[in-house]
PDB file of C-alpha atoms in Angstrom:
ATOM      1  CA  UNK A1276     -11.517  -1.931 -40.796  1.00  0.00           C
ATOM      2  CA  UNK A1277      -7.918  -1.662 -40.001  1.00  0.00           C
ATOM      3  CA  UNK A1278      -5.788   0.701 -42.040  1.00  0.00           C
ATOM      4  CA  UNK A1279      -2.936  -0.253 -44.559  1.00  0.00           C
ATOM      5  CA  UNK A1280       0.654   1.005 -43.733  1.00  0.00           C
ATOM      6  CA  UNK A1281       0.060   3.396 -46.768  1.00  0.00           C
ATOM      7  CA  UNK A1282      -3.180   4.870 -45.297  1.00  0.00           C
ATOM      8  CA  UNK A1283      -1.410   5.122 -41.832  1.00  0.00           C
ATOM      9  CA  UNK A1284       0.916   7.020 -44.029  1.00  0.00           C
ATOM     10  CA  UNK A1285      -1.114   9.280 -45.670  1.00  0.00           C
ATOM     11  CA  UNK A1286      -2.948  10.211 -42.459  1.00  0.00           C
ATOM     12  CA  UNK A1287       0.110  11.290 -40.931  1.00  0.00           C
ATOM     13  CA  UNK A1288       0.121  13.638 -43.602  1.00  0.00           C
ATOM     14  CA  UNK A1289      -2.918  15.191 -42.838  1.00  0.00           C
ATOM     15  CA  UNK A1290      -2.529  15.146 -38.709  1.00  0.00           C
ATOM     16  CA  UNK A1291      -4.952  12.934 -38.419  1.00  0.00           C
ATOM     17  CA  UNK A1292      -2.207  10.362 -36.920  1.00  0.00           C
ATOM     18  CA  UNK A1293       0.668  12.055 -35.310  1.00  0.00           C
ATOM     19  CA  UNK A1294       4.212   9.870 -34.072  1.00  0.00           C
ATOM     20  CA  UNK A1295       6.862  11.189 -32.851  1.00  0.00           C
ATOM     21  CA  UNK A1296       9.728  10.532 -33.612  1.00  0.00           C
ATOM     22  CA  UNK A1297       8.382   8.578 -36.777  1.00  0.00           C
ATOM     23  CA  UNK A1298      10.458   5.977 -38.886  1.00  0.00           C
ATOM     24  CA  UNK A1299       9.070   4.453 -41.988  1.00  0.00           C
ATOM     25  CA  UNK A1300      11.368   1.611 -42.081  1.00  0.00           C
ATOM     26  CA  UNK A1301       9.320   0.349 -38.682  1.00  0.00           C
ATOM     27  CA  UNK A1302       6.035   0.217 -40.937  1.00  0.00           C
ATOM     28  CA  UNK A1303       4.140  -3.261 -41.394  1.00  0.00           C
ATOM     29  CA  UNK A1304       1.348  -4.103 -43.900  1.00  0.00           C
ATOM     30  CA  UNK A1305      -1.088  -2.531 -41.233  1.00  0.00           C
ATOM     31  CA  UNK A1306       0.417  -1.023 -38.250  1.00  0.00           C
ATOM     32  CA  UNK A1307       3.407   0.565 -36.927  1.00  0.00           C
ATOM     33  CA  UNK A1308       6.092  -0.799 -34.364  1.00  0.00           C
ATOM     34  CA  UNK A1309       6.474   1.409 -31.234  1.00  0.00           C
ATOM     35  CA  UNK A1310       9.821   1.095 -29.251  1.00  0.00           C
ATOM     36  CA  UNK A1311      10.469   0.533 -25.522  1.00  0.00           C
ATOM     37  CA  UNK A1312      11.580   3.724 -23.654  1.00  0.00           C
ATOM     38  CA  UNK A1313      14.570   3.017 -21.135  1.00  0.00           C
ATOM     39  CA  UNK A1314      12.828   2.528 -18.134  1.00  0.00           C
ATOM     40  CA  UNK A1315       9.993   0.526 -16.045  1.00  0.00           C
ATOM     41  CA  UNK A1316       7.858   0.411 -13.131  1.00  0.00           C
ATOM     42  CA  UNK A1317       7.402  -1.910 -10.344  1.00  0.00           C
ATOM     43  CA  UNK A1318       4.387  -2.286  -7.598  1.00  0.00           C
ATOM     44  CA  UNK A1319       6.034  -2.652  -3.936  1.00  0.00           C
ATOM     45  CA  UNK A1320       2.788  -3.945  -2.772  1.00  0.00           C
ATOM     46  CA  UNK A1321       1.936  -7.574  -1.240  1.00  0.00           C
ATOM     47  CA  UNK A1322      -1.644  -6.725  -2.806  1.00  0.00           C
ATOM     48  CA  UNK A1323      -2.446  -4.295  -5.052  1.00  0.00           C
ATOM     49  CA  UNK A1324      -5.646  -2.141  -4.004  1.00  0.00           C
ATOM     50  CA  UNK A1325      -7.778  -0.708  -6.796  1.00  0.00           C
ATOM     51  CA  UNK A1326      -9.247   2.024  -4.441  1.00  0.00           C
ATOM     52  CA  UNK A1327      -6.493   3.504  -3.081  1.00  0.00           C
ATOM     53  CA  UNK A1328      -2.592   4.324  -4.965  1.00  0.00           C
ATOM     54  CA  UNK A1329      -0.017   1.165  -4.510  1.00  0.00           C
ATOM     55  CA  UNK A1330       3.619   2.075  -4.021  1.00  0.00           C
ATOM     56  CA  UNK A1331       5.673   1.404  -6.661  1.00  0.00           C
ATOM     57  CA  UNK A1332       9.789   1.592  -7.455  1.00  0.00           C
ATOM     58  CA  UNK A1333      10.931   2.865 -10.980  1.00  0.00           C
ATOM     59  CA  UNK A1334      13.894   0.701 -12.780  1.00  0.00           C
ATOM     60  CA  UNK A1335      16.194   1.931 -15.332  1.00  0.00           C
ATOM     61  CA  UNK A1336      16.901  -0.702 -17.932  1.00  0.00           C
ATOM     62  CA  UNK A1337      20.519  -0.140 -18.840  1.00  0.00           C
ATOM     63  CA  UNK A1338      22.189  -0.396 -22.672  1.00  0.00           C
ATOM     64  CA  UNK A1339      23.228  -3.899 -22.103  1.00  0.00           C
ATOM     65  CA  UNK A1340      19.396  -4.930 -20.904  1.00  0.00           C
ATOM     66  CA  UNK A1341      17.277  -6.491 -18.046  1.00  0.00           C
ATOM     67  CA  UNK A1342      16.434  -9.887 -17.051  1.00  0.00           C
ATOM     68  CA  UNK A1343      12.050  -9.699 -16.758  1.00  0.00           C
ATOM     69  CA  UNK A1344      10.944 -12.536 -14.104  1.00  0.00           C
ATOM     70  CA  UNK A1345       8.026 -14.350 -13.917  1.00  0.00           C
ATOM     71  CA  UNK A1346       4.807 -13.533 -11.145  1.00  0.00           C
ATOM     72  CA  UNK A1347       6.139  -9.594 -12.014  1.00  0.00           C
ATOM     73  CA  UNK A1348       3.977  -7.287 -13.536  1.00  0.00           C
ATOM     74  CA  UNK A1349       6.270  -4.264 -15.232  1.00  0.00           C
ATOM     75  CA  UNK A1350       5.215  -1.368 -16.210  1.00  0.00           C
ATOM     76  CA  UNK A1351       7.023   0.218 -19.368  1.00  0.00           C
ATOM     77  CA  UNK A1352       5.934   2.794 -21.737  1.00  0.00           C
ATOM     78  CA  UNK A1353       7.033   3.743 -25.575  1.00  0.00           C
ATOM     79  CA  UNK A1354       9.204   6.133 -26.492  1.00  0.00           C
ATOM     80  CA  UNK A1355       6.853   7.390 -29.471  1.00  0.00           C
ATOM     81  CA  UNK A1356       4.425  10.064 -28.734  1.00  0.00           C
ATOM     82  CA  UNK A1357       1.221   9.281 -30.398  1.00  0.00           C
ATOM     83  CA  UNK A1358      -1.698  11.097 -31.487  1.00  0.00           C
ATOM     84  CA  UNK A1359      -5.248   9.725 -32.987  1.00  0.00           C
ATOM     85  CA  UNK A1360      -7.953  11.977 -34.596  1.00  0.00           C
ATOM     86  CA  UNK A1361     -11.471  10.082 -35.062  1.00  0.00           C
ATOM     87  CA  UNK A1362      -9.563   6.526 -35.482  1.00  0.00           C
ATOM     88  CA  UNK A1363      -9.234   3.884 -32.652  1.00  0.00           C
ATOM     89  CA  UNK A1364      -5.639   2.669 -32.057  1.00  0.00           C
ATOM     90  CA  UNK A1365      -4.774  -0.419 -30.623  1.00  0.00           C
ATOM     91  CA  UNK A1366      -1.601  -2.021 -29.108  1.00  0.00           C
ATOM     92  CA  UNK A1367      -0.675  -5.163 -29.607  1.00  0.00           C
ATOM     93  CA  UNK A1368       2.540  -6.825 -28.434  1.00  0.00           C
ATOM     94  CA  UNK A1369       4.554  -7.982 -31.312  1.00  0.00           C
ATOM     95  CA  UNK A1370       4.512 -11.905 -31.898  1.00  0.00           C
ATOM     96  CA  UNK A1371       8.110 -12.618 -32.186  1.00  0.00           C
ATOM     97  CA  UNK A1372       8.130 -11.411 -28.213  1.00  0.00           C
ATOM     98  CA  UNK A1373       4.853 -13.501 -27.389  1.00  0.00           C
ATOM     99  CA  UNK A1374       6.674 -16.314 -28.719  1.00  0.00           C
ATOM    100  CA  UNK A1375       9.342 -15.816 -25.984  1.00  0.00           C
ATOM    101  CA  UNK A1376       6.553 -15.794 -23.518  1.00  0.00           C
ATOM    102  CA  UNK A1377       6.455 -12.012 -22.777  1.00  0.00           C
ATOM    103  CA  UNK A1378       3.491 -10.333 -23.164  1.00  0.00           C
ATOM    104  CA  UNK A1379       2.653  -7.177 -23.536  1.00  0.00           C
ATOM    105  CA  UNK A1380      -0.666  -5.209 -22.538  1.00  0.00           C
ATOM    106  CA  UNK A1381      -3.090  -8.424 -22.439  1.00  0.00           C
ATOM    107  CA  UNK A1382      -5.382  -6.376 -20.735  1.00  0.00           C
ATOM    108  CA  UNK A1383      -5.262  -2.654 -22.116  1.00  0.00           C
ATOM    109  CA  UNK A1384      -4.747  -3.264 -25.706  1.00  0.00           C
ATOM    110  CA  UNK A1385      -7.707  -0.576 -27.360  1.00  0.00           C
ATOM    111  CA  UNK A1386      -7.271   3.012 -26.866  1.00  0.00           C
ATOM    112  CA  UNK A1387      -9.739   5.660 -26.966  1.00  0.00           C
ATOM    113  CA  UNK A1388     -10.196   7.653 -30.110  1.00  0.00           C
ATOM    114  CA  UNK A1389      -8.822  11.476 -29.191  1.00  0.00           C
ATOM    115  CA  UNK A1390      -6.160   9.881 -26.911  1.00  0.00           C
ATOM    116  CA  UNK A1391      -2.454  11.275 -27.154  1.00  0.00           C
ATOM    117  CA  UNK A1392       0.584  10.859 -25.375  1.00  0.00           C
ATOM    118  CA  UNK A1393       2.620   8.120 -24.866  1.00  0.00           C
ATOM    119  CA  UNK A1394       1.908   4.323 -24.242  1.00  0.00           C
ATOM    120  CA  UNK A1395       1.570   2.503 -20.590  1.00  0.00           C
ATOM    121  CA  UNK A1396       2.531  -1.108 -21.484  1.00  0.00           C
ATOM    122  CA  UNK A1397       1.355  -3.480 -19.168  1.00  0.00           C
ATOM    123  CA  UNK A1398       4.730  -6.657 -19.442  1.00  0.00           C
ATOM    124  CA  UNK A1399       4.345  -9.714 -18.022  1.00  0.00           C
ATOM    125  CA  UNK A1400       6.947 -13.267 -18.686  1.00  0.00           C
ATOM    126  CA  UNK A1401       6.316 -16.988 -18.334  1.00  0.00           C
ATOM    127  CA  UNK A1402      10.504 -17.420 -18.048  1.00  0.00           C
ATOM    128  CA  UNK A1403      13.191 -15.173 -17.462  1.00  0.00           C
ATOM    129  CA  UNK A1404      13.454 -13.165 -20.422  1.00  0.00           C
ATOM    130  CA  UNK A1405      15.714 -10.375 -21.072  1.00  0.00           C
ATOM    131  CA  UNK A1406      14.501  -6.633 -22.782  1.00  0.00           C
ATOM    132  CA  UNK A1407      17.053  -3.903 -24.035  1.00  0.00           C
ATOM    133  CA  UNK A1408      16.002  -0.112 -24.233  1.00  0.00           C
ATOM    134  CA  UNK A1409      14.522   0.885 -27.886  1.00  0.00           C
ATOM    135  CA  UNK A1410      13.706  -2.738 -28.804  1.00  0.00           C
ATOM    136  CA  UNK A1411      10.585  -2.623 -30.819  1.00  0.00           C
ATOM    137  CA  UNK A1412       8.015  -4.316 -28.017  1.00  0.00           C
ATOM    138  CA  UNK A1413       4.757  -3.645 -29.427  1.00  0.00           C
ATOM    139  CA  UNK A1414       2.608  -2.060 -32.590  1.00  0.00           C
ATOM    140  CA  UNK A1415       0.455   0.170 -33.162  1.00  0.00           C
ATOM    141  CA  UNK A1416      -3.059  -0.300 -35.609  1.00  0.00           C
ATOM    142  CA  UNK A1417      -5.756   1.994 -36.028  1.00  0.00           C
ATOM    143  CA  UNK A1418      -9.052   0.881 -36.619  1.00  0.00           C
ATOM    144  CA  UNK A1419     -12.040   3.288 -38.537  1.00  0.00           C
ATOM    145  CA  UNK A1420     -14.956   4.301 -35.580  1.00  0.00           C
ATOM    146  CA  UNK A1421     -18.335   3.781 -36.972  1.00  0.00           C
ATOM    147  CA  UNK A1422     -20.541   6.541 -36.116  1.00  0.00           C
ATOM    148  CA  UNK A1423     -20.341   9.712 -34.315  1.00  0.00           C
ATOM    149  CA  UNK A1424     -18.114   9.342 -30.837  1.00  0.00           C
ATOM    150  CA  UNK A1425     -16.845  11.910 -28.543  1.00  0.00           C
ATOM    151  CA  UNK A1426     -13.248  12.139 -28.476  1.00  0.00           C
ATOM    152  CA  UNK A1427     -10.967  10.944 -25.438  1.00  0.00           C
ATOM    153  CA  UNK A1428     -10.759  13.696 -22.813  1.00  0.00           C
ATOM    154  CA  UNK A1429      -9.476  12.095 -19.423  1.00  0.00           C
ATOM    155  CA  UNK A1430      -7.692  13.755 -16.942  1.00  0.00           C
ATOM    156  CA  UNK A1431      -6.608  10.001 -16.099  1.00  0.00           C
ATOM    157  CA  UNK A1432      -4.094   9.492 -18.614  1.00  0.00           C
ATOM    158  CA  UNK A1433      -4.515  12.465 -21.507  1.00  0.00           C
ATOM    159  CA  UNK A1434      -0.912  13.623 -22.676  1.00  0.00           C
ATOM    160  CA  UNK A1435       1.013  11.107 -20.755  1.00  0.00           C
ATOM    161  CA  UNK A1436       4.654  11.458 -21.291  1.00  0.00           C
ATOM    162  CA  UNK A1437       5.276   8.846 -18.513  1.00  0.00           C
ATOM    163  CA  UNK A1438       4.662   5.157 -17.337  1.00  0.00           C
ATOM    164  CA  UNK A1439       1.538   5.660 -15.348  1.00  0.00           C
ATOM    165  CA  UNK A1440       0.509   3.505 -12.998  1.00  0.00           C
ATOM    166  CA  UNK A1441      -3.090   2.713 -12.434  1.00  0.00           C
ATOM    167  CA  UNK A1442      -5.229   5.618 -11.311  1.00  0.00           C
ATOM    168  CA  UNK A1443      -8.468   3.715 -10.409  1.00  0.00           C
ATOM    169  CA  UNK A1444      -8.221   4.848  -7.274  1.00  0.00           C
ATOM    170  CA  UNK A1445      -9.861   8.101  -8.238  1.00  0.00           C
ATOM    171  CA  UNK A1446     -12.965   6.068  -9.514  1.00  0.00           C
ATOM    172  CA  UNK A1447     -13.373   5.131  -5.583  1.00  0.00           C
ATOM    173  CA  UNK A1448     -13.050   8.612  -4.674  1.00  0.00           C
ATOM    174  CA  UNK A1449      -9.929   9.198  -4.105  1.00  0.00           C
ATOM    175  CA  UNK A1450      -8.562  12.736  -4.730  1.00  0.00           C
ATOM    176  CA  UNK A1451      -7.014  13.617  -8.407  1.00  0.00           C
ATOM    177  CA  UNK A1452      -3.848  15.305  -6.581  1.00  0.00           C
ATOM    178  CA  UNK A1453      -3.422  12.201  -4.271  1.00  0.00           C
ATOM    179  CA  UNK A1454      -0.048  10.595  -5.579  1.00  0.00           C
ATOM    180  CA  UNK A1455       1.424   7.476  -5.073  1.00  0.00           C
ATOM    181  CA  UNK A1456       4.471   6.804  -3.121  1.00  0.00           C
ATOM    182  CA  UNK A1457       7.666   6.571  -5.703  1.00  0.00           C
ATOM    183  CA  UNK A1458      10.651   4.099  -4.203  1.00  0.00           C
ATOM    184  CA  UNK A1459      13.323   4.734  -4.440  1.00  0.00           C
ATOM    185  CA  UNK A1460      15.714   2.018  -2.539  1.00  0.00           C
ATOM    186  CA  UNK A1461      16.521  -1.527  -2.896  1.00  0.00           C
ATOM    187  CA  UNK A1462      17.786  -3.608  -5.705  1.00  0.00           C
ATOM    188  CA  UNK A1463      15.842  -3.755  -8.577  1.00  0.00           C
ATOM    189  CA  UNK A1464      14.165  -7.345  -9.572  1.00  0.00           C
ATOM    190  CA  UNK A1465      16.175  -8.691 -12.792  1.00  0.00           C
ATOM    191  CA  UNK A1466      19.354  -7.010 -12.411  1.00  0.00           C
TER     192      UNK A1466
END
């Protein structure tokens, strides 16, 4: 059962869901829209290996916005910080965006009850489509857990407070202090 934007309310109350910063005008019936932090991500990879890190370039989206293309996968995350005691949340791009064809996180939408930090969102266009810092890209729901579950306790992604990249890698064996290579030349795709 999903929970009311009064129950997401009172829960904030009692720490059960934490946002920061928090603005109750950006409420809906039953979730809570989560803004777009300033800058992205992009893989400098031909193809992308899931066993070892893939290089990637980080892109500042400036005030006046950035032109997304097509056959790109960007990697963005919220500026809210989020956390979820014994709820599920779940991130859904909002429509009015889908609608532009841009979607957000088709294939990382449900989060792990316990998790905190900030949101990875996984952007991908059908057409040129341009995104400003702080727009409202996605929302947040939380969903009740049936039955006892351990909480989320990953060293993977745990109190994020950046985009991160994928880290499958590690589930191949590769070491947790190996770190993929950061770009840092070039112009940027979009601009």
């Amino acid at each position: 059962m999903l929970l009311s934007s009064d129950e997401i309310h009172r829960r904030l109350k009692n720490d059960q869901i934490k946002i920061e910063p928090f603005d109750a005008d950006r409420l809906n019936p039953n979730g809570y829209n989560l803004a777009l932090h300033d800058e992205l991500l992009v893989y400098e990879e031909i193809v992308l290996d899931v066993a070892t890190p893939n290089r990637y370039r980080r892109l500042e989206i400036p005030a006046e916005g950035l032109t997304l293309q097509p056959n790109v996968l960007y990697l963005g995350r919220t500026v809210e910080y989020t956390e979820t005691r014994g709820l599920v949340p779940l991130i859904q791009g909002r429509s009015s965006l889908g609608r532009l064809g841009l979607f957000i996180n088709p294939g990382g939408s449900i989060g792990d009850v316990g998790y905190c930090g900030t949101w990875t969102l996984e952007m991908y266009c059908v057409q040129p489509v341009r995104i400003v810092p702080g727009m409202q890209i996605c929302q947040i729901y939380y969903q009740e857990l049936s039955g006892d579950g351990a909480a989320y306790c990953s060293d993977k992604y745990q109190h994020s407070r950046d985009i991160q990249p994928s880290l499958m890698y590690r589930e191949f064996g590769g070491a947790v202090d190996e770190t993929q290579l950061e770009l840092n030349f070039g112009d940027s795709p979009g601009r």
